[in-house]
Coordinates of C-alpha atoms in Angstrom, one line a residue:
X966 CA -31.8 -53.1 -30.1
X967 CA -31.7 -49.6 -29.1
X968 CA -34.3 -47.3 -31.3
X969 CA -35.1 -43.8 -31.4
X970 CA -38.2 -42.5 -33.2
X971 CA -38.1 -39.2 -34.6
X972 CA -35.2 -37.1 -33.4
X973 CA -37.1 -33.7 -34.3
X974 CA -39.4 -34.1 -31.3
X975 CA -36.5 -33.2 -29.4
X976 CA -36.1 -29.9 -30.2
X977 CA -39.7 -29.1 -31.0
X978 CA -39.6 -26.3 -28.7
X979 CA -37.5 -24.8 -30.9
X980 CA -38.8 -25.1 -34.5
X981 CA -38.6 -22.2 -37.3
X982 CA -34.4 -21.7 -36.3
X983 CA -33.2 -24.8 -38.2
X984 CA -29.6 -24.0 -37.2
X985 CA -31.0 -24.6 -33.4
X986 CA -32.8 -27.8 -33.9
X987 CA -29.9 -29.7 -35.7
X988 CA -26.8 -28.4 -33.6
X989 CA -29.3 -30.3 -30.7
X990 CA -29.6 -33.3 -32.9
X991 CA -26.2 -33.2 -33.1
X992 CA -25.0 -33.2 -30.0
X993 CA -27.3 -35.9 -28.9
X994 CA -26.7 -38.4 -31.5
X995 CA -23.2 -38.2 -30.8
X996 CA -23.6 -39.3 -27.0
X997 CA -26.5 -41.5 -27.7
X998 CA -24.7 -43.8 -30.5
X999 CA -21.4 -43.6 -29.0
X1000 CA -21.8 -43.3 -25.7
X1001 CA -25.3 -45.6 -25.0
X1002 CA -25.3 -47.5 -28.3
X1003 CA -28.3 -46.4 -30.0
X1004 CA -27.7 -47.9 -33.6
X1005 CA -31.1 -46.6 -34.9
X1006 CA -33.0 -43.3 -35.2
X1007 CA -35.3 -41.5 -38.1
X1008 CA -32.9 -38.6 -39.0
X1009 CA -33.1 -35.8 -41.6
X1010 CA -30.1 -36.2 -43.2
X1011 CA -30.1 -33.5 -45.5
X1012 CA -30.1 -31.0 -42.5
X1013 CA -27.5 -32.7 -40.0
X1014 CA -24.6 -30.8 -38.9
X1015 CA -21.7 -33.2 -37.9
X1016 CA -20.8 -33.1 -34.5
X1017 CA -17.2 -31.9 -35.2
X1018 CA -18.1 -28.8 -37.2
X1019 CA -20.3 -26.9 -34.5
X1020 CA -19.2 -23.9 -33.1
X1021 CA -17.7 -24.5 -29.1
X1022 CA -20.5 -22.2 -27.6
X1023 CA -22.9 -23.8 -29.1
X1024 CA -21.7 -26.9 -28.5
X1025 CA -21.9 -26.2 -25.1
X1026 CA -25.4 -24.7 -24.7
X1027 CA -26.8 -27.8 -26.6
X1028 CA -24.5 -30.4 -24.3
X1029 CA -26.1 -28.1 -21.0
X1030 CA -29.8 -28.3 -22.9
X1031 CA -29.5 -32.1 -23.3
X1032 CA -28.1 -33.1 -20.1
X1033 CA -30.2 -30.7 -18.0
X1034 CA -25.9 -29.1 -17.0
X1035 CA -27.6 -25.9 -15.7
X1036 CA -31.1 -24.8 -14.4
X1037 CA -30.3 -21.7 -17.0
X1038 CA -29.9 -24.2 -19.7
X1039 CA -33.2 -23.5 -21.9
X1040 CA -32.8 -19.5 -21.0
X1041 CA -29.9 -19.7 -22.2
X1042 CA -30.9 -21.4 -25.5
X1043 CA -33.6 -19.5 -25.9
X1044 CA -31.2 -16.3 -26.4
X1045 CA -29.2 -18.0 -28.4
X1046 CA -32.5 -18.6 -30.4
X1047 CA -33.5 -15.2 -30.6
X1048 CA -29.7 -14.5 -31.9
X1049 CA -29.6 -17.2 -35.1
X1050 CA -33.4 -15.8 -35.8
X1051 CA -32.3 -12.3 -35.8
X1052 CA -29.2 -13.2 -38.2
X1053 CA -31.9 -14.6 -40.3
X1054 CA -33.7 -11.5 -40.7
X1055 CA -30.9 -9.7 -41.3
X1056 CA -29.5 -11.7 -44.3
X1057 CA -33.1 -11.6 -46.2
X1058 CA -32.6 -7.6 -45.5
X1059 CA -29.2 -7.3 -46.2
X1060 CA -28.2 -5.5 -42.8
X1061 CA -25.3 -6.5 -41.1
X1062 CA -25.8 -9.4 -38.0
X1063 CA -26.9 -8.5 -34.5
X1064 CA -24.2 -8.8 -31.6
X1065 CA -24.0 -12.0 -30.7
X1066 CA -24.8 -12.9 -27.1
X1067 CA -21.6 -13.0 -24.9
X1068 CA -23.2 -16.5 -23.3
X1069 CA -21.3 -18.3 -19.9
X1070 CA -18.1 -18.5 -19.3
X1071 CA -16.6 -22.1 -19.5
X1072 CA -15.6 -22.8 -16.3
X1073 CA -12.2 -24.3 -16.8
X1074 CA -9.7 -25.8 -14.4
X1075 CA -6.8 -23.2 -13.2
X1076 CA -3.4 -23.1 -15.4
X1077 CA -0.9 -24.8 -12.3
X1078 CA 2.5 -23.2 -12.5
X1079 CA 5.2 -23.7 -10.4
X1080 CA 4.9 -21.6 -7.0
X1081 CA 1.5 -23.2 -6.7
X1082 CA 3.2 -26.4 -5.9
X1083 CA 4.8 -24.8 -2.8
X1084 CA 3.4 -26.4 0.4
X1085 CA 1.6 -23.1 2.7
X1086 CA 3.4 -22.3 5.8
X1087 CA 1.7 -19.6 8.2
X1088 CA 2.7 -16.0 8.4
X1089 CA 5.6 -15.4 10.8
X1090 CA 6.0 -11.8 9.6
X1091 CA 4.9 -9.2 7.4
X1092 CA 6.0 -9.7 3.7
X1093 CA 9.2 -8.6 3.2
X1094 CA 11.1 -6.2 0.5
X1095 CA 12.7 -8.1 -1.9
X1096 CA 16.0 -6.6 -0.9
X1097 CA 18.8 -8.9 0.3
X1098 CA 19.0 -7.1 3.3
X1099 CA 15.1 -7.4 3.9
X1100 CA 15.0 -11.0 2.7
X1101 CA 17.9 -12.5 5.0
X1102 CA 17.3 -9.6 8.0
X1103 CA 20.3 -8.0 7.6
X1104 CA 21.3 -5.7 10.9
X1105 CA 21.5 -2.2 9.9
X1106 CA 25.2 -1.4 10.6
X1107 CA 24.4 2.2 11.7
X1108 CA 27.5 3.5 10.2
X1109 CA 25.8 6.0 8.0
X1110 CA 29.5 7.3 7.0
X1111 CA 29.8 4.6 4.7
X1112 CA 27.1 5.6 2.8
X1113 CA 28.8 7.4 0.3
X1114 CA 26.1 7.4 -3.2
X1115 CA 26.4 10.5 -5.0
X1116 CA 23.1 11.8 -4.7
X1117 CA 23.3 11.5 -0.7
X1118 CA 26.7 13.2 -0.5
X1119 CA 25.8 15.9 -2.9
X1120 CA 22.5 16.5 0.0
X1121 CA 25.0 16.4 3.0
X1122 CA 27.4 18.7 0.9
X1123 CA 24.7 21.8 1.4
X1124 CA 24.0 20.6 4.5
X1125 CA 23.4 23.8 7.0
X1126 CA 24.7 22.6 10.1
X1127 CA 26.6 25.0 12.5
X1128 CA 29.1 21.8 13.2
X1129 CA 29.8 18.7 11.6
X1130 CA 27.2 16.2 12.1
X1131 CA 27.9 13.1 14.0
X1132 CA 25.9 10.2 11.8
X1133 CA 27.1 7.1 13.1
X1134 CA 25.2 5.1 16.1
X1135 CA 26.6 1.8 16.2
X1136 CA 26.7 0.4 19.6
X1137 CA 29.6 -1.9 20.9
X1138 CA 27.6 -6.1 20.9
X1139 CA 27.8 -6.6 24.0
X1140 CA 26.2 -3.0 25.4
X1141 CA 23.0 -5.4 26.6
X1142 CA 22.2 -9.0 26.6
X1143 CA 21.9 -10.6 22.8
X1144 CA 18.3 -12.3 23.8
X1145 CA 15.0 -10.4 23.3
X1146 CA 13.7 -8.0 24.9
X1147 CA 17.2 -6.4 24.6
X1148 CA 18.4 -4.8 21.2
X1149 CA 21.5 -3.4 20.3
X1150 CA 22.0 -1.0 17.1
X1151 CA 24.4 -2.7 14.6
X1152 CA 24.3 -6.3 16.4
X1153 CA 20.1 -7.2 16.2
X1154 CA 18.0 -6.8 13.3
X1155 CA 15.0 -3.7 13.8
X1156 CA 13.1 -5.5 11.5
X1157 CA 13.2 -9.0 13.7
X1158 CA 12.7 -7.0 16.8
X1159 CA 10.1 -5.0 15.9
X1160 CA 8.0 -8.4 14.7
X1161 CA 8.8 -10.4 17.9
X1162 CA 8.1 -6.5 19.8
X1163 CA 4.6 -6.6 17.9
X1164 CA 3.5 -10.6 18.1
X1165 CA 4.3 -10.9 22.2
X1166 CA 2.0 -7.3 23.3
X1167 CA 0.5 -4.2 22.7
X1168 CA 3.2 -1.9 21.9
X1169 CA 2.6 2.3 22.0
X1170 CA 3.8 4.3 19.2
X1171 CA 3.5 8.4 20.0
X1172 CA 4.5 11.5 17.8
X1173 CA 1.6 13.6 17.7
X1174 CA 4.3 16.6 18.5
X1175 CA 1.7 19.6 17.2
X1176 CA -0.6 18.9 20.1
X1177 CA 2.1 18.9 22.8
X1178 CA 4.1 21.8 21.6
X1179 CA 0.8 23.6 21.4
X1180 CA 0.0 22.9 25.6
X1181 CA 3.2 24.0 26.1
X1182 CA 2.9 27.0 24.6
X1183 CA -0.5 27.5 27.2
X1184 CA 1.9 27.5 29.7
X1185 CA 5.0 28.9 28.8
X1186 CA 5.6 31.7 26.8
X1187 CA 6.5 30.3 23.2
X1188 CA 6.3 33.4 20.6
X1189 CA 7.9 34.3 17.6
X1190 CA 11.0 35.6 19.3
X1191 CA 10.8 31.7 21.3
X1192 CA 10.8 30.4 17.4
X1193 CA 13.5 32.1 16.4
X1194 CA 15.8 31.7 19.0
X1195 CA 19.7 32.8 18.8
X1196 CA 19.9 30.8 15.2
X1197 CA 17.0 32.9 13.1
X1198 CA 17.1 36.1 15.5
X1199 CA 17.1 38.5 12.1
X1200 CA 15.0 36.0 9.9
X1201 CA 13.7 37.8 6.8
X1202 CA 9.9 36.7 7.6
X1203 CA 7.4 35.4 10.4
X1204 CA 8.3 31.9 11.5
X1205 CA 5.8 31.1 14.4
X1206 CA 4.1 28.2 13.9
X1207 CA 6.9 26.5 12.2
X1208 CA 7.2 23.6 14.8
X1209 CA 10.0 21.7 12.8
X1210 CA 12.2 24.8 13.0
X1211 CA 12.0 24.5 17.2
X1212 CA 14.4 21.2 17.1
X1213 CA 17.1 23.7 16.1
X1214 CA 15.7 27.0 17.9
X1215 CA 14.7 25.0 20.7
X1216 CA 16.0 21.8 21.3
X1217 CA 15.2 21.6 25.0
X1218 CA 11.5 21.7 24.2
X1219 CA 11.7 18.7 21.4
X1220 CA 13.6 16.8 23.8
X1221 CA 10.9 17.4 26.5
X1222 CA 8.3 16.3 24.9
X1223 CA 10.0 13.1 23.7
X1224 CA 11.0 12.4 27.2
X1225 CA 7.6 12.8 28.0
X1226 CA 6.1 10.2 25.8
X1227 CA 8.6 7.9 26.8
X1228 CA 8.8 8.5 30.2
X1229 CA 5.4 9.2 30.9
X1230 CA 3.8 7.6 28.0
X1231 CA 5.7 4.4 28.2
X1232 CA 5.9 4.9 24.4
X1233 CA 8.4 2.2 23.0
X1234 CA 8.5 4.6 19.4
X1235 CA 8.2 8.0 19.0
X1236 CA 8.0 10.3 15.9
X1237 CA 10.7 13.0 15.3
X1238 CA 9.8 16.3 15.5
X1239 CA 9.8 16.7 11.4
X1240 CA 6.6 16.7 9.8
X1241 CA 6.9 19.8 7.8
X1242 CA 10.3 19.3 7.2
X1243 CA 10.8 19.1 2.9
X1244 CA 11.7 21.6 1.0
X1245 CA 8.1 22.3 -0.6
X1246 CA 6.4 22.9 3.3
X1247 CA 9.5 24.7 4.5
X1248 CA 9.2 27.4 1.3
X1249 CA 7.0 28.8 3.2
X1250 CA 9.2 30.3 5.8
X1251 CA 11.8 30.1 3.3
X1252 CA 13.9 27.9 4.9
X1253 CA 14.3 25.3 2.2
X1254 CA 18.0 25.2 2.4
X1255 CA 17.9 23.7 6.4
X1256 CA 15.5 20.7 5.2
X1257 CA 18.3 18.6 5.7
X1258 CA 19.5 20.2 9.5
X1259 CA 15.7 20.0 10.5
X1260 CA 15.6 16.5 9.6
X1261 CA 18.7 15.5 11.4
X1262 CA 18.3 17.6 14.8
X1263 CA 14.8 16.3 14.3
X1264 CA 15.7 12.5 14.8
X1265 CA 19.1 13.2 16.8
X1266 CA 17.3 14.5 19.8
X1267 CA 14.9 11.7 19.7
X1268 CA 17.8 9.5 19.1
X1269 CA 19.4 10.8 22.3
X1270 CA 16.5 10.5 24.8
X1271 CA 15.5 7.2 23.1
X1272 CA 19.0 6.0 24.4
X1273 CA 18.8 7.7 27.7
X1274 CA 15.6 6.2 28.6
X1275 CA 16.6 2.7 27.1
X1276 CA 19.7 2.9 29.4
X1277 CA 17.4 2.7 32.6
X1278 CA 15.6 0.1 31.5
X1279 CA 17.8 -2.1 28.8
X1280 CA 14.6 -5.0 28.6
X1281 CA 12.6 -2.1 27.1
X1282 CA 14.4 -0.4 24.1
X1283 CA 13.2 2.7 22.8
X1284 CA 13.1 2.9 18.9
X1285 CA 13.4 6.6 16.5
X1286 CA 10.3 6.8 14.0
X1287 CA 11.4 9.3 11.0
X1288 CA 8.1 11.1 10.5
X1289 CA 7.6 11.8 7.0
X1290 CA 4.5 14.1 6.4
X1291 CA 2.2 14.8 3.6
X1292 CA 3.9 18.2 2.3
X1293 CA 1.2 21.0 2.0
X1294 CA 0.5 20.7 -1.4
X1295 CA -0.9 17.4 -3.6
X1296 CA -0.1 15.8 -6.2
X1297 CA -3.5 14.5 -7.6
X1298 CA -5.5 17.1 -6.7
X1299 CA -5.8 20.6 -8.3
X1300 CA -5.5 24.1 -6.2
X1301 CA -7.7 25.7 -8.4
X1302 CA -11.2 25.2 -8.9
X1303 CA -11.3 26.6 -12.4
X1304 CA -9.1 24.4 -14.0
X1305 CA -9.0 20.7 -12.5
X1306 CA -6.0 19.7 -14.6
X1307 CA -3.7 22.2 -12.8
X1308 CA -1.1 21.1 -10.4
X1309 CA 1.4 22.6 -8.0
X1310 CA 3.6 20.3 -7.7
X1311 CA 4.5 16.8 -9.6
X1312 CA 5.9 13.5 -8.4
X1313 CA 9.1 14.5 -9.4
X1314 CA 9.4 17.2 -7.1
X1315 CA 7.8 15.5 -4.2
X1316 CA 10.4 12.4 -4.6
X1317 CA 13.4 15.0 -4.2
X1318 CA 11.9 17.0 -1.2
X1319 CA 11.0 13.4 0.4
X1320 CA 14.5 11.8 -0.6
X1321 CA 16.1 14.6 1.3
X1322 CA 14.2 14.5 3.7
X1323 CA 14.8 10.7 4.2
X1324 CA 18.8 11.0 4.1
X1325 CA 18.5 13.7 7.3
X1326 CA 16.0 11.3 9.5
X1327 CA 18.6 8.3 8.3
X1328 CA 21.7 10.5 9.6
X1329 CA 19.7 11.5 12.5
X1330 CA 19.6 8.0 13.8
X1331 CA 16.0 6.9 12.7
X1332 CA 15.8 3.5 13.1
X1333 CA 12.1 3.2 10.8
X1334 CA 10.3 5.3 8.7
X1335 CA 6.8 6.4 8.7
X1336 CA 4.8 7.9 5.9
X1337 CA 2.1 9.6 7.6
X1338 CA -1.4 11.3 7.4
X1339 CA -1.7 10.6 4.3
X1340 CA -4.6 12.3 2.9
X1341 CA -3.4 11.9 -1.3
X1342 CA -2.5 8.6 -1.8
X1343 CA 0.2 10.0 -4.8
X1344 CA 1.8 12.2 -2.2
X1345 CA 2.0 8.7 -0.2
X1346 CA 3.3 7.0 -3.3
X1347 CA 5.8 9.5 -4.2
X1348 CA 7.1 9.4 -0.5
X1349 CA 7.7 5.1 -0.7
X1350 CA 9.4 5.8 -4.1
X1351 CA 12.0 8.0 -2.4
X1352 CA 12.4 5.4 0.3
X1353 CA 13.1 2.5 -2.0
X1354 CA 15.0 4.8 -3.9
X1355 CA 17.2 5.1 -0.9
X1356 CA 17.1 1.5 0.4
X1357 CA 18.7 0.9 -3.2
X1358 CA 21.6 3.6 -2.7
X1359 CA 22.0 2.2 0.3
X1360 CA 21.5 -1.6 0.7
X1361 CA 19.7 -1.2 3.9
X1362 CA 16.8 -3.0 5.6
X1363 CA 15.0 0.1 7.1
X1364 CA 11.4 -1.0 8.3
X1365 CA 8.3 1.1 6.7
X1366 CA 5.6 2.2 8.3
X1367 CA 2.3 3.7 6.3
X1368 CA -0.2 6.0 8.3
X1369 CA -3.3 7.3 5.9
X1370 CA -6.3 9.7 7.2
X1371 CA -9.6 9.6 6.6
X1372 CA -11.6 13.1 6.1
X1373 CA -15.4 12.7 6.6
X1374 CA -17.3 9.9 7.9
X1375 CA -17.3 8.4 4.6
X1376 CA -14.7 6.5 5.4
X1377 CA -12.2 8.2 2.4
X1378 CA -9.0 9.9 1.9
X1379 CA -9.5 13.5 0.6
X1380 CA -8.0 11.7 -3.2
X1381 CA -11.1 9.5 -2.8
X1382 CA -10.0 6.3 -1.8
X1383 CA -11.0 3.9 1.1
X1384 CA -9.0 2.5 3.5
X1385 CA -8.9 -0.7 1.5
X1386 CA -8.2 0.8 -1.7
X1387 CA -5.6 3.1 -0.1
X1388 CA -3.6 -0.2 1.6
X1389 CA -3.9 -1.8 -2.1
X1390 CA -2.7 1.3 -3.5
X1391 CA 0.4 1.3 -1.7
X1392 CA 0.8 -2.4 -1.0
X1393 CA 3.9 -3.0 -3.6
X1394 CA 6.2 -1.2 -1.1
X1395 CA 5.6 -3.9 1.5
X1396 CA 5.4 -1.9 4.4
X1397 CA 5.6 -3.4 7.9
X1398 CA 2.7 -1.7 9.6
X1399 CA -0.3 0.5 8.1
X1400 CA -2.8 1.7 10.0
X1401 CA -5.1 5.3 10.3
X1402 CA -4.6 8.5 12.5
X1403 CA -6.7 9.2 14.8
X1404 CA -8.8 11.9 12.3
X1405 CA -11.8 11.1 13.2
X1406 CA -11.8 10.0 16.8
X1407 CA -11.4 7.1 18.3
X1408 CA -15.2 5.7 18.2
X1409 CA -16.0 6.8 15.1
X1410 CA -12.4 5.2 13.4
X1411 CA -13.6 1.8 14.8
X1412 CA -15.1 0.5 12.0
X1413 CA -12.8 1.6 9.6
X1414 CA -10.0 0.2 11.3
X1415 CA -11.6 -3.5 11.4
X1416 CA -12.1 -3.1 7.9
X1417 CA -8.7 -2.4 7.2
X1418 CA -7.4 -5.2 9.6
X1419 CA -9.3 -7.6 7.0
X1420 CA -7.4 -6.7 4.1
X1421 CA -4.1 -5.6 5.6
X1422 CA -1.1 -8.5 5.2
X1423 CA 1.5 -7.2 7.4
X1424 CA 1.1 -5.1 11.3
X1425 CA -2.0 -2.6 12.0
X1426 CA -2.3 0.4 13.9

């Protein structure tokens, strides 16, 4: 026969809380008679609470209190103690009860649902858009005539160019070999070959076009008559310093330095010439209306020397990068320190100048775009929305690339963010390569770039 003697010396410790003492009592004469087969014990029956009437939590404090569950167990009763003793004070004084204690979390198993069921398979590539084009690596066609949406025609409409623009670049299949390293435009997908480009070596992207134009200007003479040129000879203002506006005033410059990183540099991208080029940077040398000629002369003399360098060595093709800069003004940060709710621009705004900017790289013959130095994660934000926006008009798979820049040796974006928090921020537009400029330097970027490369889920640079 199975006996118990008194069943109060269980929970002795905690006399004077009656509610305590009986929810334990409880508990274990449920496992004990039906589990173990006790069939007697002294009881007070007047006082038992049924098994089936306590509370869950408590339920499960007294089951981790009998069984020894937790090493917190009798801490964790012990505030639960203090709780019921409390509530008892508070009735005798007619005050409303004390907050009860949150207590642990159940740990329960995980709802399953379907995609759960799916067997892993490892990483081949960055993820992709959930465009068809992006999903089944859709060649872009380079045909850009054919891209006929409203809002893109009604940019090309005002378009400033002295001549009609050319904006295809298909190439014939059969211009170079159909197996990688060769690529044709129209036949092979950028996307594919930029993945297999990336997974076999190290390849070298260059752009930084401020730095170059600025040692050619040590040794050649490179004023504001040189930045006007024949095109803005009676401009109404001052318009040196404007490096964008030299791929029209200038061309032969542009197209030097991009020979030189490719030549020199045995780049196998480059950046276009068009970091300043939206309408919001270019009101200040009031040249707003050629956003969409700087864009296009931007990525048109790239696209030339890109092809003239690829044609002396077809088993290294040279790819257009349509840089997209920051704008000079933000969109989460105010200009004045007096009131911080004042802005100088809104999202709105900085979608349009991006989106036309976009449509004149695209025409140009860029064959990715880069969002870069990002230093306001909203301005970066703003920029992908304009991108998707045009991958939608369009049905395009153009790759995206995401560039950020760190300010100060805190490791954060002048918007506040981390690396990390900056690559989570922008994640959703599945971008095929994110990385940081070169702010800081290269020793000091080190370990912010190797704690980006933890988190990241596509390419790194």
């Amino acid at each position: 026969v199975k006996i118990s003697g008194g069943i109060s010396n269980l929970s002795f410790g905690f006399r004077g809380v009656m509610k305590i003492r009986e929810s334990i009592h409880s508990v274990f004469l449920q496992h004990a008679i039906l589990e173990s087969g006790m069939d007697v014990g002294i009881v007070n029956a007047h006082e038992m609470i049924a098994y089936q009437e306590l509370e869950d939590d408590m339920k499960q404090l007294c089951e981790n209190l009998v069984f020894n569950r937790i090493p917190e167990a009798t801490d964790d009763m012990l505030e639960r103690t203090g709780y019921e003793r409390a509530c008892i004070d508070a009735r005798k004084k007619n005050l409303p009860p004390p907050r009860k204690p949150r207590g642990r979390l159940p740990q329960m198993p995980r709802l399953q649902f379907d995609y759960d069921k799916i067997p892993p398979k490892p990483a081949t590539e960055p993820p992709l858009p959930t465009s068809d084009a992006a999903q089944n690596h859709v060649p872009n066609p380079y045909i850009n005539s054919n891209l006929t949406h409203e809002k893109i025609a009604a940019i090309r409409a005002k378009a400033t160019n002295v001549t009609k623009p050319n904006i295809d670049y298909t190439q014939p299949s059969d211009t170079y070999p159909s197996s990688f390293p060769h690529f044709v435009r129209g036949r092979d997908s950028v996307r594919e070959y930029v993945t297999k480009l990336f997974t076999s070596r190290i390849a070298i992207y260059d752009g930084a076009m401020g730095t170059m134009i600025q040692n050619y200007a040590k040794r050649n003479r490179l004023e504001e008559e040189e930045y006007r040129g024949d095109r803005f000879a009676n401009w109404s203002c001052a318009t040196k310093g404007n490096n964008d506006q030299l791929s029209i005033s200038q061309p032969q410059i542009i197209q030097g330095i991009y020979r030189q990183y490719l030549e020199e540099g045995g780049s196998d991208l480059i950046g276009t010439n068009t970091f300043s080029s939206t309408t919001i940077a270019m009101a200040d040398y009031e040249m707003e209306d050629y956003v969409y000629e700087l864009n296009y002369e931007g990525a048109r003399l790239a696209r030339e020397v890109c092809d003239e360098v690829t044609a002396k060595d077809p088993t290294k093709p040279r790819f257009v990068v349509g840089a997209i800069g920051p704008t000079n003004r933000t969109g989460s940060i105010s200009p004045s320190v007096e009131d911080p709710a004042a802005r100088n621009v809104t999202f709105d705004e900085l979608v349009e100048a991006y989106f036309e900017q976009i449509v004149g790289l695209m025409d140009g013959g860029a064959d990715i775009l880069m969002v870069e130095t990002i230093f306001d994660t909203l301005n970066a934000k703003a920029a992908l929305y304009a991108v998707g926006e045009y991958l939608e008009f369009t049905g395009l798979d153009v790759p995206v690339f995401v560039s950020g820049t760190l300010v100060d040796q805190s490791g954060r974006t002048l918007s506040g963010q981390t690396g990390e928090a900056f690559y989570a921020s922008i994640r959703h537009a599945k971008p095929m390569c994110v990385g940081l400029n070169c702010a800081l330097g290269a020793k000091h970027m080190t370990p912010f770039v190797e704690k980006l490369a933890k988190c990241v889920e596509c390419f790194l640079h």
